[in-house]
């Protein structure tokens, strides 16, 4: 249970985020954004305004090249053409002496468009099928044949709206050139990702770009990609010969940096009378922006969750003239689990079975999609322990039968899960003559606790207090470690920190025994609890380095990506929640939560717990509040601000009982850690929908579960 190493810096305001860079001669950028969803800019009138240094538009562009490497990014570089692909697209950058002058000048720019009507209705659009996956039992001809043979069947459609990440820190970029080298301060889930993209966008050698980003105010997926304001700001700073800072406004965050698309899933489940699943079918449709290639295949999760003999999913998308659709915490699986885990409860009801018993019955030791055994799965224990901690046995079998005054009380549960992987990472550990150690790599701490994990693992390896280890993350000049995405930071970087720590100890011992000036010269020395030890002599590493007049000894180690091909890797767990629904207003309050997680080795329970809580909080938002509304006629998000786009606040969140099983996944790495960043949101919305059903008898299949829908 280690406190966040950067907690004190953050709560005292001493942590310098990208937008906190106040450089000499700094100029301020402000984006101009499109006010139509589709068409061509015919002209832009840019009046003179005080303090303005430059106004870059498609008619006065900065030269930028395509830089996206992934479908979830903006594929078109900004202001290279007058084409408008979505409402809120960056179509210009004003740079002025002050932020206020830049903002005022941007407000004075008048645009004339040849506008076309956008296709912006998800409901009315024609889906395009991208692909299907299926597993059929021997002798079964089709998924529908399998379903027809089942004793009990349910089928229903589940829908989820667009959502926005709403990270607390709006996206900033500050760029300062020194000759042909540039230093960029920007919020990114991976400094190396930003270096690569900027290298492409500006056509310069990546060695000339340094991206620095030690603190990030939340990311959740939309700080993975590099968005329009970043190359614009870097290019403007080069053109003007001055450092430039651009920070998106909250409204711009809703359109410039991507959002989670809406989805609909039609789920059909077939089971034997005893609850054994015979077949799972999920036809999933998501929106996809015409600007990019990413859509959430929400249906995919249905292939891996339960051990049905027959599985089928289809993945379709509706292309829309909207801002970019991108990854957001547990892409595909947060909404995919809402559908599947709601459907499971509907099946349990049809079978007259306890929903938890139904899940227990269909727990699978192998990944049903490919037959590979799970590396380490203790889901059954999560179910049992969670049920006991929560008091699941008290759940009323008849919905709508428990009340406490004006409040209808219900219990619900769902399975939590997320995929696990381990990539390649390099880490450097330096032992310093002052007795401290640094541990560095190009990782990112979005608020996840990753820097504390670095400090903790190095401190454990060195046998010194964690306070003597200084983690150095978010600098592209460090060895290449894992970017923060896909819940893979600790699983990838953790083993590398361990290797680098051992390598630094080796380097120290070599020095201790090999250096003629060392008191250990020629001895059989070993390293114990921060000290070099030999017969009758022990010396802390800092003292030894001081005695040798050396500032430090260091080593860099690279840990390989996972090469195990004969197992499948996933974290599993169980959510249990209690809700109270007001019988008159149908307002839903979440009043209790238990989550038991099987996520491999937990390096730091305190920050891990916060990660799971964060995922569940986002799931509570998804279940009850979050709804990014698109006006189909104009292609405009109508609630693109935090006054109208609702997210949970502290008062919406009950006490959370988070329990970890802590079984090391030694097939994944010697450390045995899987991921927990996205795991918590998966299943959370379904657990609430299931609890609301238990409280009220209403089955709501359309997120969010608002009072209006419950009153209808
Ligand atoms: Mo995330 S959605 O793993 O960046």
PDB file of N, CA and C in Angstrom, residues 132-147 277-282 300 302-304 306-315 366-372:
ATOM      1  N   UNK A 132     -17.196 -10.973 -39.872  1.00  0.00           N
ATOM      2  CA  UNK A 132     -17.912 -11.828 -38.925  1.00  0.00           C
ATOM      3  C   UNK A 132     -16.907 -12.820 -38.347  1.00  0.00           C
ATOM      4  N   UNK A 133     -17.224 -13.358 -37.186  1.00  0.00           N
ATOM      5  CA  UNK A 133     -16.428 -14.444 -36.615  1.00  0.00           C
ATOM      6  C   UNK A 133     -17.401 -15.494 -36.121  1.00  0.00           C
ATOM      7  N   UNK A 134     -17.039 -16.746 -36.242  1.00  0.00           N
ATOM      8  CA  UNK A 134     -17.907 -17.769 -35.662  1.00  0.00           C
ATOM      9  C   UNK A 134     -17.152 -19.034 -35.291  1.00  0.00           C
ATOM     10  N   UNK A 135     -17.718 -19.696 -34.293  1.00  0.00           N
ATOM     11  CA  UNK A 135     -17.257 -21.024 -33.889  1.00  0.00           C
ATOM     12  C   UNK A 135     -18.519 -21.873 -33.833  1.00  0.00           C
ATOM     13  N   UNK A 136     -18.524 -23.006 -34.542  1.00  0.00           N
ATOM     14  CA  UNK A 136     -19.698 -23.882 -34.507  1.00  0.00           C
ATOM     15  C   UNK A 136     -19.281 -25.272 -34.024  1.00  0.00           C
ATOM     16  N   UNK A 137     -20.136 -25.876 -33.220  1.00  0.00           N
ATOM     17  CA  UNK A 137     -19.867 -27.239 -32.755  1.00  0.00           C
ATOM     18  C   UNK A 137     -19.912 -28.189 -33.957  1.00  0.00           C
ATOM     19  N   UNK A 138     -19.186 -29.322 -33.865  1.00  0.00           N
ATOM     20  CA  UNK A 138     -19.191 -30.279 -34.979  1.00  0.00           C
ATOM     21  C   UNK A 138     -20.617 -30.660 -35.384  1.00  0.00           C
ATOM     22  N   UNK A 139     -20.866 -30.629 -36.678  1.00  0.00           N
ATOM     23  CA  UNK A 139     -22.173 -31.045 -37.177  1.00  0.00           C
ATOM     24  C   UNK A 139     -23.219 -29.948 -37.198  1.00  0.00           C
ATOM     25  N   UNK A 140     -22.898 -28.790 -36.658  1.00  0.00           N
ATOM     26  CA  UNK A 140     -23.862 -27.682 -36.664  1.00  0.00           C
ATOM     27  C   UNK A 140     -23.618 -26.837 -37.908  1.00  0.00           C
ATOM     28  N   UNK A 141     -24.677 -26.558 -38.656  1.00  0.00           N
ATOM     29  CA  UNK A 141     -24.533 -25.880 -39.941  1.00  0.00           C
ATOM     30  C   UNK A 141     -24.446 -24.376 -39.847  1.00  0.00           C
ATOM     31  N   UNK A 142     -25.101 -23.792 -38.848  1.00  0.00           N
ATOM     32  CA  UNK A 142     -25.097 -22.332 -38.745  1.00  0.00           C
ATOM     33  C   UNK A 142     -25.460 -21.940 -37.322  1.00  0.00           C
ATOM     34  N   UNK A 143     -25.210 -20.685 -36.982  1.00  0.00           N
ATOM     35  CA  UNK A 143     -25.523 -20.217 -35.636  1.00  0.00           C
ATOM     36  C   UNK A 143     -27.042 -20.258 -35.416  1.00  0.00           C
ATOM     37  N   UNK A 144     -27.787 -19.954 -36.466  1.00  0.00           N
ATOM     38  CA  UNK A 144     -29.248 -19.951 -36.302  1.00  0.00           C
ATOM     39  C   UNK A 144     -29.777 -21.367 -36.073  1.00  0.00           C
ATOM     40  N   UNK A 145     -29.137 -22.344 -36.725  1.00  0.00           N
ATOM     41  CA  UNK A 145     -29.501 -23.741 -36.482  1.00  0.00           C
ATOM     42  C   UNK A 145     -29.223 -24.112 -35.020  1.00  0.00           C
ATOM     43  N   UNK A 146     -28.068 -23.655 -34.527  1.00  0.00           N
ATOM     44  CA  UNK A 146     -27.726 -23.940 -33.127  1.00  0.00           C
ATOM     45  C   UNK A 146     -28.744 -23.297 -32.194  1.00  0.00           C
ATOM     46  N   UNK A 147     -29.099 -22.057 -32.495  1.00  0.00           N
ATOM     47  CA  UNK A 147     -30.071 -21.360 -31.639  1.00  0.00           C
ATOM     48  C   UNK A 147     -31.430 -22.054 -31.676  1.00  0.00           C
ATOM     49  N   UNK A 277     -25.129 -22.762 -21.882  1.00  0.00           N
ATOM     50  CA  UNK A 277     -25.292 -21.988 -23.113  1.00  0.00           C
ATOM     51  C   UNK A 277     -25.017 -22.866 -24.328  1.00  0.00           C
ATOM     52  N   UNK A 278     -25.923 -22.852 -25.273  1.00  0.00           N
ATOM     53  CA  UNK A 278     -25.754 -23.588 -26.519  1.00  0.00           C
ATOM     54  C   UNK A 278     -25.176 -22.660 -27.585  1.00  0.00           C
ATOM     55  N   UNK A 279     -25.638 -21.420 -27.592  1.00  0.00           N
ATOM     56  CA  UNK A 279     -25.204 -20.505 -28.652  1.00  0.00           C
ATOM     57  C   UNK A 279     -25.327 -19.053 -28.203  1.00  0.00           C
ATOM     58  N   UNK A 280     -24.351 -18.244 -28.659  1.00  0.00           N
ATOM     59  CA  UNK A 280     -24.372 -16.793 -28.445  1.00  0.00           C
ATOM     60  C   UNK A 280     -24.220 -16.142 -29.816  1.00  0.00           C
ATOM     61  N   UNK A 281     -25.136 -15.227 -30.117  1.00  0.00           N
ATOM     62  CA  UNK A 281     -25.045 -14.496 -31.388  1.00  0.00           C
ATOM     63  C   UNK A 281     -25.154 -13.012 -31.080  1.00  0.00           C
ATOM     64  N   UNK A 282     -24.263 -12.229 -31.646  1.00  0.00           N
ATOM     65  CA  UNK A 282     -24.321 -10.782 -31.430  1.00  0.00           C
ATOM     66  C   UNK A 282     -24.028 -10.075 -32.747  1.00  0.00           C
ATOM     67  N   UNK A 300     -17.574  -8.127 -30.370  1.00  0.00           N
ATOM     68  CA  UNK A 300     -16.470  -9.091 -30.261  1.00  0.00           C
ATOM     69  C   UNK A 300     -16.358  -9.768 -28.904  1.00  0.00           C
ATOM     70  N   UNK A 302     -18.474 -10.913 -27.098  1.00  0.00           N
ATOM     71  CA  UNK A 302     -19.370 -12.073 -26.994  1.00  0.00           C
ATOM     72  C   UNK A 302     -18.693 -13.376 -27.428  1.00  0.00           C
ATOM     73  N   UNK A 303     -17.547 -13.273 -28.111  1.00  0.00           N
ATOM     74  CA  UNK A 303     -16.824 -14.475 -28.555  1.00  0.00           C
ATOM     75  C   UNK A 303     -15.976 -15.098 -27.455  1.00  0.00           C
ATOM     76  N   UNK A 304     -15.653 -14.343 -26.415  1.00  0.00           N
ATOM     77  CA  UNK A 304     -14.631 -14.822 -25.470  1.00  0.00           C
ATOM     78  C   UNK A 304     -15.114 -14.978 -24.033  1.00  0.00           C
ATOM     79  N   UNK A 306     -18.057 -16.552 -22.492  1.00  0.00           N
ATOM     80  CA  UNK A 306     -18.679 -17.751 -21.915  1.00  0.00           C
ATOM     81  C   UNK A 306     -18.489 -18.942 -22.837  1.00  0.00           C
ATOM     82  N   UNK A 307     -18.481 -20.102 -22.235  1.00  0.00           N
ATOM     83  CA  UNK A 307     -18.129 -21.312 -22.950  1.00  0.00           C
ATOM     84  C   UNK A 307     -19.243 -21.928 -23.781  1.00  0.00           C
ATOM     85  N   UNK A 308     -19.958 -21.122 -24.552  1.00  0.00           N
ATOM     86  CA  UNK A 308     -20.983 -21.699 -25.425  1.00  0.00           C
ATOM     87  C   UNK A 308     -20.304 -22.486 -26.544  1.00  0.00           C
ATOM     88  N   UNK A 309     -20.978 -23.538 -27.023  1.00  0.00           N
ATOM     89  CA  UNK A 309     -20.382 -24.366 -28.073  1.00  0.00           C
ATOM     90  C   UNK A 309     -20.451 -23.686 -29.435  1.00  0.00           C
ATOM     91  N   UNK A 310     -21.398 -22.756 -29.555  1.00  0.00           N
ATOM     92  CA  UNK A 310     -21.580 -22.069 -30.835  1.00  0.00           C
ATOM     93  C   UNK A 310     -21.581 -20.563 -30.596  1.00  0.00           C
ATOM     94  N   UNK A 311     -20.755 -19.879 -31.360  1.00  0.00           N
ATOM     95  CA  UNK A 311     -20.596 -18.432 -31.173  1.00  0.00           C
ATOM     96  C   UNK A 311     -20.600 -17.754 -32.532  1.00  0.00           C
ATOM     97  N   UNK A 312     -21.214 -16.584 -32.580  1.00  0.00           N
ATOM     98  CA  UNK A 312     -21.204 -15.833 -33.839  1.00  0.00           C
ATOM     99  C   UNK A 312     -21.306 -14.355 -33.519  1.00  0.00           C
ATOM    100  N   UNK A 313     -20.434 -13.561 -34.117  1.00  0.00           N
ATOM    101  CA  UNK A 313     -20.610 -12.107 -34.047  1.00  0.00           C
ATOM    102  C   UNK A 313     -20.425 -11.518 -35.441  1.00  0.00           C
ATOM    103  N   UNK A 314     -21.136 -10.428 -35.691  1.00  0.00           N
ATOM    104  CA  UNK A 314     -20.887  -9.641 -36.900  1.00  0.00           C
ATOM    105  C   UNK A 314     -20.537  -8.225 -36.481  1.00  0.00           C
ATOM    106  N   UNK A 315     -19.678  -7.611 -37.284  1.00  0.00           N
ATOM    107  CA  UNK A 315     -19.186  -6.258 -37.001  1.00  0.00           C
ATOM    108  C   UNK A 315     -19.560  -5.343 -38.157  1.00  0.00           C
ATOM    109  N   UNK A 366     -11.105 -22.294 -21.126  1.00  0.00           N
ATOM    110  CA  UNK A 366     -10.396 -21.931 -22.366  1.00  0.00           C
ATOM    111  C   UNK A 366     -11.075 -20.729 -22.989  1.00  0.00           C
ATOM    112  N   UNK A 367     -10.341 -20.044 -23.834  1.00  0.00           N
ATOM    113  CA  UNK A 367     -10.943 -18.983 -24.633  1.00  0.00           C
ATOM    114  C   UNK A 367     -11.833 -19.655 -25.675  1.00  0.00           C
ATOM    115  N   UNK A 368     -13.158 -19.477 -25.572  1.00  0.00           N
ATOM    116  CA  UNK A 368     -14.026 -20.224 -26.481  1.00  0.00           C
ATOM    117  C   UNK A 368     -13.847 -19.834 -27.945  1.00  0.00           C
ATOM    118  N   UNK A 369     -13.265 -18.662 -28.197  1.00  0.00           N
ATOM    119  CA  UNK A 369     -13.083 -18.232 -29.588  1.00  0.00           C
ATOM    120  C   UNK A 369     -12.005 -19.040 -30.297  1.00  0.00           C
ATOM    121  N   UNK A 370     -10.987 -19.522 -29.545  1.00  0.00           N
ATOM    122  CA  UNK A 370      -9.898 -20.229 -30.224  1.00  0.00           C
ATOM    123  C   UNK A 370      -9.455 -21.502 -29.494  1.00  0.00           C
ATOM    124  N   UNK A 371     -10.109 -21.808 -28.385  1.00  0.00           N
ATOM    125  CA  UNK A 371      -9.804 -23.047 -27.672  1.00  0.00           C
ATOM    126  C   UNK A 371      -8.545 -23.011 -26.825  1.00  0.00           C
ATOM    127  N   UNK A 372      -7.820 -21.879 -26.808  1.00  0.00           N
ATOM    128  CA  UNK A 372      -6.588 -21.810 -26.012  1.00  0.00           C
ATOM    129  C   UNK A 372      -6.929 -21.686 -24.532  1.00  0.00           C
TER     130      UNK A 372
END
